[in-house]
PDB file of C-alpha atoms in Angstrom:
ATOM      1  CA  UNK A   1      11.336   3.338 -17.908  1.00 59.00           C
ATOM      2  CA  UNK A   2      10.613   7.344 -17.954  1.00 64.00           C
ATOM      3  CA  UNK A   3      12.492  10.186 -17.342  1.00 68.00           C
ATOM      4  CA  UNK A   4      10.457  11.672 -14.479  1.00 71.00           C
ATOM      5  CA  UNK A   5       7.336  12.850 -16.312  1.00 79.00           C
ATOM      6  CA  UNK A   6       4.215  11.226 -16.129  1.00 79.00           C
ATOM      7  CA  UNK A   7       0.655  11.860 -17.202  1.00 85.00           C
ATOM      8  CA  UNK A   8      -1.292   9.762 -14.904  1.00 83.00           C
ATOM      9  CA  UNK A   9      -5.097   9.217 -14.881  1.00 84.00           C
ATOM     10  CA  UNK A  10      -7.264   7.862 -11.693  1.00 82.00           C
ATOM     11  CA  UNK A  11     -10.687   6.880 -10.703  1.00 82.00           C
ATOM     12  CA  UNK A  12     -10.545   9.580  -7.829  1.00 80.00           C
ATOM     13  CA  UNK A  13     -11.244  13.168  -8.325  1.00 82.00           C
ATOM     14  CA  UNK A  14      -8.750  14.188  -5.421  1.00 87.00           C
ATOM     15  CA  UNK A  15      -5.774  13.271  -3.279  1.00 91.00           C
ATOM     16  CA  UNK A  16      -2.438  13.322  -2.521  1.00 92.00           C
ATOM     17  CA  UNK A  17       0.426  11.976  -4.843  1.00 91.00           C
ATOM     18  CA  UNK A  18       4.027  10.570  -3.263  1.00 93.00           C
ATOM     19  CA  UNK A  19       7.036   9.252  -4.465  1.00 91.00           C
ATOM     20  CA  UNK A  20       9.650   7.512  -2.656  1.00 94.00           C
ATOM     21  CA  UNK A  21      12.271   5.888  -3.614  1.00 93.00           C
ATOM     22  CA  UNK A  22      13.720   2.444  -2.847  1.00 92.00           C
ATOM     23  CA  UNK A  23      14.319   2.719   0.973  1.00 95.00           C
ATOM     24  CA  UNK A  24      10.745   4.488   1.375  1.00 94.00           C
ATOM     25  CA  UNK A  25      12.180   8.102   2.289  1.00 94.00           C
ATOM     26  CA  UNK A  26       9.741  10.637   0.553  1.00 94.00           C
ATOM     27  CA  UNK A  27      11.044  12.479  -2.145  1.00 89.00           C
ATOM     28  CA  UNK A  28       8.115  14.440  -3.722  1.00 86.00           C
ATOM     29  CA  UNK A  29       4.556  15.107  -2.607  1.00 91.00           C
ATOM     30  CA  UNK A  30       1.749  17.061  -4.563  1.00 89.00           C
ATOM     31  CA  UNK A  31      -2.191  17.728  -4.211  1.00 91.00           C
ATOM     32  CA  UNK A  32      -4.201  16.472  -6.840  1.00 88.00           C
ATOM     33  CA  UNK A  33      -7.015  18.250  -7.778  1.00 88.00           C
ATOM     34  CA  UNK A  34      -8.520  16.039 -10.706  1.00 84.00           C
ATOM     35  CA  UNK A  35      -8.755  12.415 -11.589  1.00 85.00           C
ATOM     36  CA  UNK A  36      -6.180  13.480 -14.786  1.00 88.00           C
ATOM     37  CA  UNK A  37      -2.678  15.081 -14.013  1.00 86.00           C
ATOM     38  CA  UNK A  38       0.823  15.254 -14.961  1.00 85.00           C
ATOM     39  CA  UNK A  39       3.234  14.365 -12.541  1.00 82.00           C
ATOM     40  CA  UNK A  40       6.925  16.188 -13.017  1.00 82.00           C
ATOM     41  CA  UNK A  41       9.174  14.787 -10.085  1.00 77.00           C
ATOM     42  CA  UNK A  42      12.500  16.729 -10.178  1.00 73.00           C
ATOM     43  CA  UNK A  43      16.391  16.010  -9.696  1.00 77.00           C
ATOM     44  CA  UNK A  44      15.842  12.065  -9.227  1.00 77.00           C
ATOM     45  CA  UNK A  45      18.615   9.998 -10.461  1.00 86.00           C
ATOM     46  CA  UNK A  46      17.730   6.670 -12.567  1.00 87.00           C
ATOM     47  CA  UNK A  47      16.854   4.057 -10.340  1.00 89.00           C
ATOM     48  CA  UNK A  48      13.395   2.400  -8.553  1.00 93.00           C
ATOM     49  CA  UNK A  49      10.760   4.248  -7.332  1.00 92.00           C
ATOM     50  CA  UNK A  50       7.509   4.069  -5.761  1.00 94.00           C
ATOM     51  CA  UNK A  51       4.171   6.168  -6.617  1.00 91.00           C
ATOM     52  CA  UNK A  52       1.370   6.353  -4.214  1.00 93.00           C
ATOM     53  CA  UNK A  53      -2.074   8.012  -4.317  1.00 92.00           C
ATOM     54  CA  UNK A  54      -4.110   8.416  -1.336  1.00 92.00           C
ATOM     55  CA  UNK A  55      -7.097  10.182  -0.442  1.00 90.00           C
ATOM     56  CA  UNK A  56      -8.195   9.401   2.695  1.00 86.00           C
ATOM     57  CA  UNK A  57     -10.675   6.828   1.270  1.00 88.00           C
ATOM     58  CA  UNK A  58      -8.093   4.766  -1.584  1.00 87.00           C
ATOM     59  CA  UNK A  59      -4.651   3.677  -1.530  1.00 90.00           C
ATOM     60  CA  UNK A  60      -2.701   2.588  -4.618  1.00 90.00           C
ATOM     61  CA  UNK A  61       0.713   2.212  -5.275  1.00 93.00           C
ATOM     62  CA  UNK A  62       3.000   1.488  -7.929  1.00 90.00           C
ATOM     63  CA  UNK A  63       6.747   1.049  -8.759  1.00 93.00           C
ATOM     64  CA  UNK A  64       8.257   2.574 -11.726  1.00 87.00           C
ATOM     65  CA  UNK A  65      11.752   3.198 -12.527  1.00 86.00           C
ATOM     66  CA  UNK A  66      13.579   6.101 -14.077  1.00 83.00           C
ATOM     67  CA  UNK A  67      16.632   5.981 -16.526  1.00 81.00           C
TER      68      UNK A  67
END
């Protein structure tokens, strides 16, 4: 559980980074820029979420929840 700040690290250099929530309606969406990063996704209320990375190439996602 987290309260909507993450440091995440990935084997990509570059890419997108999304988070929806439950019902898959997009609620954030930032460029990353290097394969280290933290992620601040405002205003979400506790619940169960879904992070995805793409670039182009690589696809990963994740749940997570917030409290």
């Amino acid at each position: 559980p987290n309260n909507g700040e993450f440091k995440i690290r990935t084997n990509q250099n570059s890419g997108f980074v999304s988070v929806f929530d439950i019902t898959g309606k997009c609620l954030f969406t930032q460029i990353v820029l290097n394969s280290e990063f933290t992620l601040k996704i405002p205003d979400v209320i506790p619940g169960l979420y879904i992070i995805e990375f793409s670039n182009g190439k690589v696809l990963n996602r994740t749940k997570f929840v917030i409290e």
